[in-house]
Amino acid sequence: MRLSELSTESGVPIATIKFYLREGLLEPGTPINARQSAYDDSHLRRLRLVRAMQQIGGMSIDQVRNVLFAAGESTLSRHERLGVAQYMLPPLVEAPAGDPLWDEVHGEVLALMTELGWLINDFSPSLNALTRSIVALRRLGYRDGIEHLRRYAAAMHPLAEGEYRFIDGHRDLDEAIEATVAYTVLYEPILLAVRRLAHEDVSARLHGRRPISPLDGV
């Protein structure tokens, strides 16, 4: 297909596709003549991936470039290539210098990962994000963050196993990376919404709230 057809098929404006080509985020097409090139399904897949990382994942051009570089690096395992995509997703939390409470909580989080037997890199961005949240709880006087975390971990791991079975079903690496981004970013609001609905239900049951009928007020 030609550039205009690639734009129509992908829904990405021609000017944006040209920008991706200049930035090296999209491989050049096969030259047809001095002014035109032909593109194929691999370009469509790569466009979907780049757009997913930018629009869904909120990644910068440099972050997208890093993910694509890792995707093409044959010395990395599939786990490492998918991991780079997840590591580039926000929030990217940096550890503060000289904060004893942060160091204490971070150590507790790492110890819990070891206790659970989870294979986690010490530099995983999610460890810092998790530490920040528990530090905030501690500063508000809540001391049971780690205990909650142990229960959440027990509930979340089976969900993660199911999601990654789906992701691993995409043998094409671009599609697998796109699925990783989509599952990470788009499903997190779903998990939050379901948790809040569960809170509403538990509160209603604890306090004897009468279920609302559709006919109430009629």
Short mmCIF file of C-alpha atoms in Angstrom, two decimals:
data_model
loop_
_atom_site.label_atom_id
_atom_site.label_comp_id
_atom_site.label_asym_id
_atom_site.label_seq_id
_atom_site.Cartn_x
_atom_site.Cartn_y
_atom_site.Cartn_z
CA MET A 1 0.00 0.00 0.00
CA ARG A 2 1.08 3.59 -0.53
CA LEU A 3 1.47 6.24 2.18
CA SER A 4 -2.06 7.57 1.74
CA GLU A 5 -3.46 4.04 2.00
CA LEU A 6 -1.33 3.35 5.08
CA SER A 7 -2.77 6.49 6.64
CA THR A 8 -6.34 5.42 5.82
CA GLU A 9 -5.83 1.86 7.09
CA SER A 10 -4.13 2.93 10.32
CA GLY A 11 -6.10 6.09 11.05
CA VAL A 12 -2.79 7.92 11.54
CA PRO A 13 -2.43 11.22 9.64
CA ILE A 14 0.14 11.30 6.82
CA ALA A 15 2.08 14.08 8.56
CA THR A 16 2.39 11.94 11.71
CA ILE A 17 3.55 8.92 9.71
CA LYS A 18 6.21 11.07 8.05
CA PHE A 19 7.31 12.27 11.49
CA TYR A 20 7.62 8.68 12.69
CA LEU A 21 9.67 7.86 9.60
CA ARG A 22 12.01 10.79 10.24
CA GLU A 23 12.40 9.79 13.90
CA GLY A 24 13.17 6.20 12.98
CA LEU A 25 10.09 4.84 14.76
CA LEU A 26 8.83 3.33 11.51
CA GLU A 27 10.92 1.46 8.97
CA PRO A 28 11.09 3.03 5.48
CA GLY A 29 8.84 1.53 2.85
CA THR A 30 10.03 -0.22 -0.29
CA PRO A 31 10.80 2.42 -2.95
CA ILE A 32 8.48 2.38 -5.95
CA ASN A 33 10.00 5.39 -7.64
CA ALA A 34 11.88 8.55 -6.65
CA ARG A 35 8.85 9.98 -4.83
CA GLN A 36 6.83 7.01 -3.57
CA SER A 37 7.28 3.92 -1.41
CA ALA A 38 5.17 0.85 -0.68
CA TYR A 39 4.18 -0.25 2.83
CA ASP A 40 2.82 -3.53 4.19
CA ASP A 41 1.16 -5.11 7.22
CA SER A 42 4.35 -4.86 9.26
CA HIS A 43 4.12 -1.07 9.00
CA LEU A 44 0.48 -1.21 10.13
CA ARG A 45 1.44 -3.27 13.18
CA ARG A 46 4.29 -0.93 14.06
CA LEU A 47 2.03 2.12 13.70
CA ARG A 48 -0.50 0.53 16.06
CA LEU A 49 2.27 -0.14 18.56
CA VAL A 50 3.73 3.37 18.41
CA ARG A 51 0.29 4.95 18.79
CA ALA A 52 -0.56 2.66 21.69
CA MET A 53 2.64 3.56 23.50
CA GLN A 54 2.09 7.28 22.95
CA GLN A 55 -1.68 7.62 23.34
CA ILE A 56 -2.44 4.84 25.82
CA GLY A 57 0.91 4.55 27.57
CA GLY A 58 1.71 8.26 27.67
CA MET A 59 5.30 7.62 26.57
CA SER A 60 7.57 10.26 25.10
CA ILE A 61 9.21 9.82 21.70
CA ASP A 62 12.48 8.91 23.40
CA GLN A 63 10.76 6.28 25.53
CA VAL A 64 9.03 4.82 22.48
CA ARG A 65 12.39 4.70 20.72
CA ASN A 66 13.92 2.84 23.67
CA VAL A 67 11.15 0.24 23.61
CA LEU A 68 11.50 -0.25 19.85
CA PHE A 69 15.27 -0.56 20.20
CA ALA A 70 14.82 -3.26 22.84
CA ALA A 71 12.23 -5.01 20.67
CA GLY A 72 14.79 -5.31 17.88
CA GLU A 73 17.66 -6.39 20.15
CA SER A 74 18.18 -10.09 19.50
CA THR A 75 20.40 -10.53 22.58
CA LEU A 76 17.43 -9.80 24.88
CA SER A 77 14.90 -12.43 25.87
CA ARG A 78 11.20 -12.01 25.16
CA HIS A 79 10.67 -11.34 28.87
CA GLU A 80 13.23 -8.52 28.77
CA ARG A 81 11.76 -6.99 25.61
CA LEU A 82 8.26 -6.90 27.07
CA GLY A 83 9.68 -5.68 30.37
CA VAL A 84 11.25 -2.61 28.78
CA ALA A 85 7.80 -1.57 27.52
CA GLN A 86 6.26 -1.94 30.98
CA TYR A 87 9.16 -0.13 32.65
CA MET A 88 8.64 2.91 30.42
CA LEU A 89 5.01 3.34 31.49
CA PRO A 90 4.14 6.03 34.04
CA PRO A 91 4.31 6.62 36.91
CA LEU A 92 8.11 6.76 36.91
CA VAL A 93 8.92 7.45 40.57
CA GLU A 94 12.43 8.33 41.69
CA ALA A 95 13.62 7.45 45.19
CA PRO A 96 14.24 10.57 47.31
CA ALA A 97 17.71 11.01 48.75
CA GLY A 98 18.20 10.93 52.52
CA ASP A 99 14.69 9.79 53.53
CA PRO A 100 14.97 7.17 56.30
CA LEU A 101 11.25 6.29 56.11
CA TRP A 102 11.53 5.65 52.36
CA ASP A 103 14.54 3.40 52.90
CA GLU A 104 12.72 1.49 55.65
CA VAL A 105 9.58 0.91 53.57
CA HIS A 106 11.52 0.07 50.42
CA GLY A 107 13.39 -2.58 52.38
CA GLU A 108 10.10 -4.02 53.65
CA VAL A 109 8.68 -4.14 50.13
CA LEU A 110 11.78 -5.93 48.81
CA ALA A 111 11.60 -8.37 51.72
CA LEU A 112 7.97 -9.13 50.90
CA MET A 113 8.86 -9.80 47.26
CA THR A 114 11.49 -12.26 48.47
CA GLU A 115 9.01 -13.87 50.87
CA LEU A 116 6.50 -14.32 48.06
CA GLY A 117 9.17 -15.77 45.77
CA TRP A 118 8.42 -13.21 43.07
CA LEU A 119 11.16 -12.74 40.46
CA ILE A 120 11.41 -8.92 40.54
CA ASN A 121 14.32 -6.70 39.54
CA ASP A 122 15.54 -4.44 42.35
CA PHE A 123 15.25 -1.50 39.93
CA SER A 124 11.66 -2.20 38.83
CA PRO A 125 9.85 1.17 38.63
CA SER A 126 6.79 -0.35 40.27
CA LEU A 127 8.79 -0.96 43.45
CA ASN A 128 9.32 2.79 43.82
CA ALA A 129 5.68 3.54 43.02
CA LEU A 130 4.60 1.02 45.64
CA THR A 131 7.06 2.37 48.19
CA ARG A 132 5.80 5.94 47.65
CA SER A 133 2.21 4.92 48.38
CA ILE A 134 3.09 3.03 51.55
CA VAL A 135 5.30 5.89 52.76
CA ALA A 136 2.33 8.24 52.31
CA LEU A 137 0.15 5.87 54.36
CA ARG A 138 2.77 5.71 57.11
CA ARG A 139 2.97 9.48 57.29
CA LEU A 140 -0.80 9.60 57.78
CA GLY A 141 -0.50 7.15 60.66
CA TYR A 142 -1.57 3.95 58.86
CA ARG A 143 0.87 1.16 59.71
CA ASP A 144 -0.68 -1.86 58.00
CA GLY A 145 0.32 -1.13 54.39
CA ILE A 146 2.54 -4.18 54.07
CA GLU A 147 -0.15 -6.50 55.43
CA HIS A 148 -2.63 -5.11 52.89
CA LEU A 149 0.01 -5.58 50.23
CA ARG A 150 0.39 -9.26 51.09
CA ARG A 151 -3.36 -9.78 50.58
CA TYR A 152 -3.37 -7.79 47.36
CA ALA A 153 -0.45 -9.82 46.05
CA ALA A 154 -2.32 -13.07 46.72
CA ALA A 155 -5.35 -11.74 44.81
CA MET A 156 -3.46 -10.12 41.94
CA HIS A 157 -1.04 -12.86 40.96
CA PRO A 158 -3.69 -15.20 39.47
CA LEU A 159 -5.05 -12.25 37.48
CA ALA A 160 -1.56 -11.48 36.17
CA GLU A 161 -1.09 -15.11 35.15
CA GLY A 162 -4.29 -15.01 33.11
CA GLU A 163 -3.36 -11.72 31.45
CA TYR A 164 0.11 -12.87 30.50
CA ARG A 165 -1.22 -16.09 29.02
CA PHE A 166 -3.24 -13.83 26.72
CA ILE A 167 -0.24 -11.61 25.96
CA ASP A 168 1.95 -14.63 25.25
CA GLY A 169 -0.64 -15.78 22.75
CA HIS A 170 0.59 -12.94 20.51
CA ARG A 171 3.67 -14.46 18.98
CA ASP A 172 4.37 -11.31 16.95
CA LEU A 173 6.49 -9.17 19.27
CA ASP A 174 4.94 -5.83 18.25
CA GLU A 175 1.47 -7.18 19.05
CA ALA A 176 2.68 -8.63 22.37
CA ILE A 177 4.21 -5.28 23.39
CA GLU A 178 1.01 -3.47 22.41
CA ALA A 179 -1.00 -5.94 24.49
CA THR A 180 1.36 -5.40 27.44
CA VAL A 181 0.82 -1.63 27.24
CA ALA A 182 -2.94 -1.97 26.84
CA TYR A 183 -3.38 -4.47 29.66
CA THR A 184 -1.16 -2.46 32.00
CA VAL A 185 -2.73 0.94 31.36
CA LEU A 186 -6.34 0.23 30.39
CA TYR A 187 -7.07 -2.49 32.93
CA GLU A 188 -5.76 -0.56 35.93
CA PRO A 189 -8.78 1.81 35.95
CA ILE A 190 -11.02 -1.28 35.68
CA LEU A 191 -9.36 -2.84 38.73
CA LEU A 192 -9.77 0.42 40.65
CA ALA A 193 -13.45 0.73 39.69
CA VAL A 194 -14.22 -2.88 40.69
CA ARG A 195 -12.43 -2.34 44.03
CA ARG A 196 -14.53 0.77 44.74
CA LEU A 197 -17.73 -1.07 43.83
CA ALA A 198 -16.70 -3.87 46.20
CA HIS A 199 -16.14 -1.26 48.94
CA GLU A 200 -19.66 0.08 48.33
CA ASP A 201 -21.15 -3.40 48.54
CA VAL A 202 -19.26 -4.34 51.72
CA SER A 203 -20.22 -1.05 53.41
CA ALA A 204 -23.87 -1.54 52.48
CA ARG A 205 -23.86 -5.06 53.92
CA LEU A 206 -22.07 -4.03 57.11
CA HIS A 207 -24.44 -1.16 57.77
CA GLY A 208 -27.63 -2.84 56.61
CA ARG A 209 -28.29 -0.54 53.70
CA ARG A 210 -31.46 -1.44 51.80
CA PRO A 211 -30.74 -2.17 48.12
CA ILE A 212 -32.09 0.53 45.84
CA SER A 213 -34.93 -0.60 43.62
CA PRO A 214 -35.32 0.77 40.09
CA LEU A 215 -38.91 1.61 41.10
CA ASP A 216 -37.88 3.76 44.10
CA GLY A 217 -39.19 7.27 43.75
CA VAL A 218 -41.68 6.33 41.03
#
